[in-house]
Amino acid sequence: MNLQFLILRPILISTICVLFGTGLLFAAELDDSTLFVEAFNADKKKDYLLSIKKIDQLNLLFPDSQLRDISMLLLARAAIRSGDNVLAATTANRFIAEFSDSSILESLDDELIVLGRRQKNGEGIAPSRSLQIAARKVRDEQLANERVSIKLTINLSESPGSFKVDERGRLLFELINKSGSREEFQLKTTAAPEYAVRFSPVDDDKVILERVLISAGEKFNGALSFQVPHDRIDGYKMKLPIKAFSGRFPDVSFSRDVMINASAPLIRAVVKPNKVKVYPGEPFQYKVTLINAGSMAARKLAVRIELPEQLEFVESKKTGYKSESDRVAVYRFETL
C-alpha cells in the first residue's frame, strides 16, 4: 500500500463519518462500511466496548472485507483502551502477521507491539481493571442515553375500511426510525389467534416478517394481513394492534391500534298474513319479505318455512320454491 493511499484512506473514512452523521449515508441492509463507521464513531466517543462489538460483527459477517486492515487496527486500540490486554495483544500479533509487507504496519502503536511481543514470549498478560471499569461505565452511560433516544413512528399508509367476513384482509403501514442510529425492531401483535395476523414486506406477502432493521431517519414499508372470522356480524369493530419492540431494549416498545370493520350480510325476514281472522277451509296468504340490511351481498340463501299443523301449503308465487311436505317449503336465492 503506497503512502498516497494511506493519506487518502483517513480522509475517506472521515467523509463517510460526516455523511453518516447527517443521514445522507444510509444502509437498508447491513454492510461492512456501515459497521466500521459505527465502530469508528463509538471509539471517538470512548465507547470502546461498543467499538469492539461492531468490529467483531464486521469480521464475522464480512471476513473478506477490504476494511480488514483498518478494522483490525481499530480493534487492537479499542481492546487496550478498554483494559482487555489479551485481546489487544492477540489482535496486534494477528495484524503484524497479516500485514507485514504493508506500510500500514507503521500505524500500529508501540504499546501494542510491546504487548504482542510479551504474549509471544509466553508472559502472562493481565487485564487493566481500572480501564475495564471505566469502559464499562462509559458503555452503561451510553446504553442509558441510547435507550431514551430510541424513537419510532408507526403510520398507516391507507385508511382502514371494511373487510369481508371469512376472507383475508391486508393493510399497508410504515415504520419510521426517528432514532439517531440504525435500530432493529421486533414486530408483534396482541390480536386473538383467530385473526391470524402476520407481517410481511409490502412487496411479498409470502414472507413472514418478524424483525426489521431500519437505518436512522429511514422508513420501512410493510403489510399487515389478517383473517376476518366467519362469525362476525356486519359492522363488528375489530382492533388489530401493531407493536414494535426494540431489539436492544425489549422493554421499549411502540404501538398503533388498527380499527377495522367487518363487512357481512345482515338478513331479516318479515312475515305478515293478509288476514287476521280466517275460517276453516278458507285460503289466505302470507307475505314473506327478506331483507339484507348488511354491507355485503348474501349468496346461496335458503329460507325454510314451517307452518303449524292447522295449515297447509297451497301454492307459491315465488320462483325457487320447493315443497318438502304439506307444511314445509324452502325458497332458495342466489344473491340478495
Short mmCIF file of C-alpha atoms in Angstrom, two decimals:
data_model
loop_
_atom_site.label_atom_id
_atom_site.label_comp_id
_atom_site.label_asym_id
_atom_site.label_seq_id
_atom_site.Cartn_x
_atom_site.Cartn_y
_atom_site.Cartn_z
CA MET A 1 0.00 0.00 0.00
CA ASN A 2 1.56 3.31 -1.06
CA LEU A 3 1.75 6.46 1.02
CA GLN A 4 -0.84 8.26 -1.10
CA PHE A 5 -3.49 5.66 -0.25
CA LEU A 6 -2.56 5.80 3.42
CA ILE A 7 -3.22 9.53 3.38
CA LEU A 8 -6.45 9.29 1.38
CA ARG A 9 -8.00 6.50 3.43
CA PRO A 10 -8.37 8.52 6.69
CA ILE A 11 -9.88 11.34 4.63
CA LEU A 12 -12.33 8.89 3.06
CA ILE A 13 -13.25 7.46 6.44
CA SER A 14 -13.79 10.93 7.89
CA THR A 15 -16.03 11.82 4.95
CA ILE A 16 -18.06 8.66 5.47
CA CYS A 17 -18.47 9.53 9.14
CA VAL A 18 -19.69 13.04 8.30
CA LEU A 19 -22.16 11.77 5.73
CA PHE A 20 -23.41 9.08 8.06
CA GLY A 21 -23.93 11.60 10.82
CA THR A 22 -26.06 13.85 8.61
CA GLY A 23 -28.20 10.98 7.38
CA LEU A 24 -27.01 11.29 3.79
CA LEU A 25 -25.35 7.93 4.01
CA PHE A 26 -27.70 5.14 4.96
CA ALA A 27 -27.97 1.40 4.53
CA ALA A 28 -31.20 -0.51 4.24
CA GLU A 29 -29.13 -3.65 4.66
CA LEU A 30 -26.13 -4.30 6.85
CA ASP A 31 -22.75 -3.83 5.18
CA ASP A 32 -19.12 -3.69 6.27
CA SER A 33 -18.66 0.05 5.77
CA THR A 34 -21.66 0.83 7.97
CA LEU A 35 -20.37 -1.42 10.74
CA PHE A 36 -16.92 0.17 10.53
CA VAL A 37 -18.39 3.67 10.73
CA GLU A 38 -20.35 2.66 13.82
CA ALA A 39 -17.19 1.20 15.40
CA PHE A 40 -15.22 4.30 14.45
CA ASN A 41 -17.82 6.66 15.94
CA ALA A 42 -18.03 4.58 19.13
CA ASP A 43 -14.24 4.76 19.50
CA LYS A 44 -14.35 8.55 19.18
CA LYS A 45 -16.90 8.64 22.00
CA LYS A 46 -14.56 6.45 24.09
CA ASP A 47 -17.19 3.70 23.99
CA TYR A 48 -14.55 1.05 23.37
CA LEU A 49 -16.75 -1.93 24.25
CA LEU A 50 -19.25 -0.97 21.56
CA SER A 51 -16.41 -0.41 19.10
CA ILE A 52 -15.14 -3.94 19.80
CA LYS A 53 -18.64 -5.37 19.34
CA LYS A 54 -19.09 -3.68 15.96
CA ILE A 55 -15.69 -4.85 14.69
CA ASP A 56 -16.50 -8.39 15.82
CA GLN A 57 -19.72 -8.22 13.79
CA LEU A 58 -17.82 -6.90 10.79
CA ASN A 59 -15.26 -9.72 10.95
CA LEU A 60 -17.96 -12.35 11.42
CA LEU A 61 -20.25 -11.20 8.62
CA PHE A 62 -17.63 -9.92 6.20
CA PRO A 63 -14.39 -11.91 6.70
CA ASP A 64 -13.06 -10.78 3.30
CA SER A 65 -13.84 -7.10 3.79
CA GLN A 66 -11.49 -4.57 2.24
CA LEU A 67 -11.62 -2.80 5.59
CA ARG A 68 -9.98 -5.69 7.41
CA ASP A 69 -6.66 -3.91 7.96
CA ILE A 70 -8.02 -0.70 9.48
CA SER A 71 -10.75 -2.53 11.37
CA MET A 72 -8.14 -4.79 12.96
CA LEU A 73 -6.07 -1.75 13.89
CA LEU A 74 -9.16 -0.13 15.43
CA LEU A 75 -9.92 -3.34 17.32
CA ALA A 76 -6.43 -3.54 18.83
CA ARG A 77 -6.61 0.07 20.01
CA ALA A 78 -10.12 -0.31 21.45
CA ALA A 79 -9.06 -3.50 23.25
CA ILE A 80 -6.07 -1.96 25.03
CA ARG A 81 -8.03 1.18 25.94
CA SER A 82 -10.83 -0.94 27.43
CA GLY A 83 -8.33 -2.91 29.58
CA ASP A 84 -8.60 -6.16 27.58
CA ASN A 85 -4.86 -6.64 27.16
CA VAL A 86 -5.14 -10.26 25.99
CA LEU A 87 -7.41 -9.27 23.10
CA ALA A 88 -5.14 -6.31 22.34
CA ALA A 89 -2.00 -8.48 22.21
CA THR A 90 -3.69 -11.20 20.14
CA THR A 91 -5.07 -8.68 17.66
CA ALA A 92 -1.73 -6.86 17.41
CA ASN A 93 0.10 -10.09 16.59
CA ARG A 94 -2.51 -11.08 14.00
CA PHE A 95 -2.28 -7.60 12.49
CA ILE A 96 1.51 -7.86 12.22
CA ALA A 97 1.30 -11.34 10.67
CA GLU A 98 -1.33 -10.47 8.07
CA PHE A 99 0.04 -7.09 7.04
CA SER A 100 3.78 -7.50 7.50
CA ASP A 101 4.50 -6.18 3.99
CA SER A 102 2.16 -3.21 4.25
CA SER A 103 3.15 0.31 5.19
CA ILE A 104 0.02 0.46 7.35
CA LEU A 105 2.04 -1.53 9.88
CA GLU A 106 3.66 1.78 10.81
CA SER A 107 0.32 2.88 12.27
CA LEU A 108 0.43 0.24 15.00
CA ASP A 109 1.07 1.81 18.40
CA ASP A 110 4.32 0.95 20.18
CA GLU A 111 2.49 -0.22 23.31
CA LEU A 112 0.54 -2.72 21.22
CA ILE A 113 3.75 -4.01 19.63
CA VAL A 114 5.31 -4.46 23.07
CA LEU A 115 2.20 -6.18 24.39
CA GLY A 116 2.22 -8.54 21.42
CA ARG A 117 5.87 -9.45 21.98
CA ARG A 118 5.20 -10.21 25.63
CA GLN A 119 2.41 -12.58 24.63
CA LYS A 120 4.65 -14.29 22.07
CA ASN A 121 7.32 -14.75 24.75
CA GLY A 122 4.81 -16.59 26.90
CA GLU A 123 4.40 -13.87 29.52
CA GLY A 124 1.14 -13.69 31.39
CA ILE A 125 -0.97 -10.78 30.18
CA ALA A 126 -3.16 -9.33 32.92
CA PRO A 127 -6.13 -7.06 32.22
CA SER A 128 -6.22 -3.47 33.39
CA ARG A 129 -9.01 -3.44 35.96
CA SER A 130 -9.23 0.34 36.14
CA LEU A 131 -9.63 0.63 32.37
CA GLN A 132 -12.18 -2.19 32.34
CA ILE A 133 -14.27 -0.40 34.98
CA ALA A 134 -14.03 2.87 33.10
CA ALA A 135 -15.03 1.22 29.81
CA ARG A 136 -17.99 -0.49 31.44
CA LYS A 137 -19.12 2.81 32.95
CA VAL A 138 -19.00 4.56 29.58
CA ARG A 139 -20.94 1.69 27.95
CA ASP A 140 -23.63 1.78 30.65
CA GLU A 141 -24.00 5.54 30.28
CA GLN A 142 -24.23 5.23 26.52
CA LEU A 143 -26.86 2.49 26.81
CA ALA A 144 -28.93 4.67 29.11
CA ASN A 145 -28.72 7.55 26.63
CA GLU A 146 -29.47 5.31 23.66
CA ARG A 147 -32.45 3.77 25.41
CA VAL A 148 -34.27 7.08 25.79
CA SER A 149 -33.25 8.10 22.27
CA ILE A 150 -34.97 5.21 20.52
CA LYS A 151 -37.97 6.64 18.73
CA LEU A 152 -40.25 5.01 16.20
CA THR A 153 -43.36 6.23 14.43
CA ILE A 154 -45.96 3.78 13.11
CA ASN A 155 -48.16 5.14 10.34
CA LEU A 156 -50.88 3.59 8.23
CA SER A 157 -50.40 4.06 4.50
CA GLU A 158 -54.14 3.91 3.91
CA SER A 159 -57.36 4.43 5.84
CA PRO A 160 -58.75 1.22 7.34
CA GLY A 161 -62.13 0.26 5.98
CA SER A 162 -64.46 -2.71 5.98
CA PHE A 163 -63.34 -6.23 5.18
CA LYS A 164 -65.46 -9.19 4.21
CA VAL A 165 -66.04 -11.93 6.75
CA ASP A 166 -64.32 -15.27 6.19
CA GLU A 167 -61.72 -13.62 3.94
CA ARG A 168 -58.18 -12.33 4.41
CA GLY A 169 -57.61 -8.60 4.52
CA ARG A 170 -54.47 -6.55 4.00
CA LEU A 171 -53.35 -3.14 5.23
CA LEU A 172 -50.15 -1.24 4.44
CA PHE A 173 -48.13 0.50 7.14
CA GLU A 174 -44.78 2.23 7.53
CA LEU A 175 -42.26 2.34 10.33
CA ILE A 176 -40.09 5.48 10.59
CA ASN A 177 -36.93 5.20 12.68
CA LYS A 178 -36.54 8.59 14.34
CA SER A 179 -33.63 7.44 16.47
CA GLY A 180 -30.11 8.68 15.87
CA SER A 181 -28.81 5.27 14.82
CA ARG A 182 -29.78 2.15 12.93
CA GLU A 183 -32.17 0.10 15.05
CA GLU A 184 -33.70 -3.34 14.94
CA PHE A 185 -37.36 -3.77 15.87
CA GLN A 186 -39.35 -6.93 16.52
CA LEU A 187 -42.90 -6.91 15.17
CA LYS A 188 -45.71 -8.46 17.18
CA THR A 189 -49.45 -8.21 17.73
CA THR A 190 -51.74 -8.97 20.66
CA ALA A 191 -54.73 -9.74 18.41
CA ALA A 192 -56.52 -13.02 19.12
CA PRO A 193 -55.17 -16.07 17.23
CA GLU A 194 -58.40 -16.36 15.25
CA TYR A 195 -57.42 -13.24 13.32
CA ALA A 196 -54.23 -14.98 12.09
CA VAL A 197 -52.32 -11.68 11.94
CA ARG A 198 -48.95 -11.69 10.23
CA PHE A 199 -46.48 -9.12 8.96
CA SER A 200 -44.69 -9.16 5.63
CA PRO A 201 -42.72 -6.86 3.32
CA VAL A 202 -45.03 -4.73 1.22
CA ASP A 203 -43.92 -6.44 -1.99
CA ASP A 204 -44.03 -10.07 -0.85
CA ASP A 205 -46.92 -11.43 1.23
CA LYS A 206 -45.37 -14.89 1.27
CA VAL A 207 -42.56 -13.76 3.56
CA ILE A 208 -43.41 -13.81 7.26
CA LEU A 209 -41.67 -10.85 8.84
CA GLU A 210 -40.65 -10.85 12.48
CA ARG A 211 -37.78 -8.34 12.65
CA VAL A 212 -36.80 -5.26 10.67
CA LEU A 213 -33.55 -3.31 10.62
CA ILE A 214 -34.05 0.38 9.84
CA SER A 215 -31.34 2.99 9.34
CA ALA A 216 -31.55 6.30 11.18
CA GLY A 217 -34.18 8.55 9.66
CA GLU A 218 -35.30 5.88 7.23
CA LYS A 219 -38.63 4.10 6.85
CA PHE A 220 -39.76 0.54 6.30
CA ASN A 221 -42.90 -0.24 4.32
CA GLY A 222 -44.74 -3.36 5.38
CA ALA A 223 -48.08 -5.12 5.12
CA LEU A 224 -50.37 -6.40 7.84
CA SER A 225 -52.57 -9.29 6.74
CA PHE A 226 -55.37 -10.85 8.78
CA GLN A 227 -58.36 -13.17 8.67
CA VAL A 228 -61.84 -11.86 9.40
CA PRO A 229 -63.65 -14.65 11.32
CA HIS A 230 -66.73 -16.03 9.60
CA ASP A 231 -68.99 -15.48 12.60
CA ARG A 232 -68.59 -11.68 12.80
CA ILE A 233 -71.71 -9.64 12.10
CA ASP A 234 -71.86 -6.64 9.80
CA GLY A 235 -70.27 -3.56 11.35
CA TYR A 236 -68.40 -5.53 14.01
CA LYS A 237 -65.37 -3.47 15.08
CA MET A 238 -62.03 -5.26 15.36
CA LYS A 239 -58.82 -3.95 16.92
CA LEU A 240 -55.55 -5.20 15.43
CA PRO A 241 -52.57 -3.80 17.38
CA ILE A 242 -49.22 -3.30 15.65
CA LYS A 243 -46.40 -3.49 18.19
CA ALA A 244 -42.70 -2.90 17.58
CA PHE A 245 -40.20 -3.80 20.31
CA SER A 246 -36.63 -2.53 20.37
CA GLY A 247 -34.15 -5.28 19.52
CA ARG A 248 -31.72 -3.92 22.11
CA PHE A 249 -34.15 -2.92 24.84
CA PRO A 250 -37.14 -5.32 24.88
CA ASP A 251 -38.97 -3.15 27.41
CA VAL A 252 -39.01 -0.26 24.94
CA SER A 253 -41.95 -0.65 22.58
CA PHE A 254 -44.19 1.33 20.26
CA SER A 255 -47.74 0.51 19.22
CA ARG A 256 -50.55 1.53 16.92
CA ASP A 257 -54.08 0.14 17.07
CA VAL A 258 -55.70 -0.51 13.72
CA MET A 259 -59.50 -0.43 13.87
CA ILE A 260 -61.36 -2.20 11.09
CA ASN A 261 -64.98 -3.18 10.49
CA ALA A 262 -66.40 -6.50 9.39
CA SER A 263 -68.49 -6.50 6.25
CA ALA A 264 -71.19 -9.18 6.23
CA PRO A 265 -74.79 -9.84 5.21
CA LEU A 266 -77.42 -8.94 7.80
CA ILE A 267 -80.57 -10.90 6.98
CA ARG A 268 -84.01 -10.35 8.45
CA ALA A 269 -87.32 -11.98 7.42
CA VAL A 270 -90.65 -10.24 7.91
CA VAL A 271 -93.78 -12.45 7.68
CA LYS A 272 -97.27 -10.96 7.53
CA PRO A 273 -100.66 -12.61 6.77
CA ASN A 274 -103.17 -10.74 4.60
CA LYS A 275 -105.95 -11.62 7.06
CA VAL A 276 -106.04 -11.51 10.79
CA LYS A 277 -109.03 -13.82 11.13
CA VAL A 278 -109.75 -16.80 8.86
CA TYR A 279 -112.35 -19.58 8.83
CA PRO A 280 -111.75 -23.32 8.43
CA GLY A 281 -111.07 -24.22 4.79
CA GLU A 282 -110.61 -20.58 3.81
CA PRO A 283 -107.42 -19.83 1.86
CA PHE A 284 -105.26 -16.82 2.79
CA GLN A 285 -101.79 -15.56 2.00
CA TYR A 286 -98.59 -14.93 3.87
CA LYS A 287 -96.25 -12.26 2.53
CA VAL A 288 -92.65 -13.10 3.32
CA THR A 289 -90.18 -10.21 2.90
CA LEU A 290 -86.49 -10.99 3.07
CA ILE A 291 -84.23 -8.01 3.79
CA ASN A 292 -80.42 -7.77 3.63
CA ALA A 293 -79.51 -4.79 5.80
CA GLY A 294 -75.78 -5.60 5.74
CA SER A 295 -72.98 -4.08 3.69
CA MET A 296 -72.18 -7.32 1.88
CA ALA A 297 -74.30 -9.34 -0.52
CA ALA A 298 -75.74 -12.62 0.77
CA ARG A 299 -75.31 -15.60 -1.51
CA LYS A 300 -76.78 -19.09 -1.71
CA LEU A 301 -79.60 -18.36 0.72
CA ALA A 302 -82.17 -20.95 1.75
CA VAL A 303 -85.31 -19.78 3.56
CA ARG A 304 -87.25 -22.61 5.20
CA ILE A 305 -90.85 -22.02 6.22
CA GLU A 306 -92.72 -24.35 8.54
CA LEU A 307 -96.46 -23.98 9.03
CA PRO A 308 -98.37 -25.15 12.10
CA GLU A 309 -100.40 -28.35 11.88
CA GLN A 310 -103.66 -26.46 11.20
CA LEU A 311 -102.31 -25.08 7.90
CA GLU A 312 -101.01 -26.48 4.64
CA PHE A 313 -99.33 -25.01 1.57
CA VAL A 314 -101.48 -24.46 -1.50
CA GLU A 315 -99.22 -22.64 -3.90
CA SER A 316 -96.35 -20.10 -4.11
CA LYS A 317 -95.92 -17.13 -6.42
CA LYS A 318 -92.17 -17.04 -5.98
CA THR A 319 -89.70 -18.92 -8.15
CA GLY A 320 -87.13 -21.03 -6.35
CA TYR A 321 -89.88 -22.58 -4.27
CA LYS A 322 -89.69 -26.24 -3.34
CA SER A 323 -92.24 -28.09 -1.24
CA GLU A 324 -90.81 -30.58 1.23
CA SER A 325 -94.22 -31.51 2.63
CA ASP A 326 -97.73 -30.10 3.06
CA ARG A 327 -96.41 -27.85 5.84
CA VAL A 328 -92.78 -27.21 4.90
CA ALA A 329 -91.44 -25.18 1.98
CA VAL A 330 -87.99 -23.91 1.04
CA TYR A 331 -87.13 -20.84 -1.02
CA ARG A 332 -83.63 -20.51 -2.46
CA PHE A 333 -81.88 -17.32 -3.59
CA GLU A 334 -78.58 -17.00 -5.41
CA THR A 335 -77.91 -13.41 -4.34
CA LEU A 336 -79.60 -10.88 -2.10
#
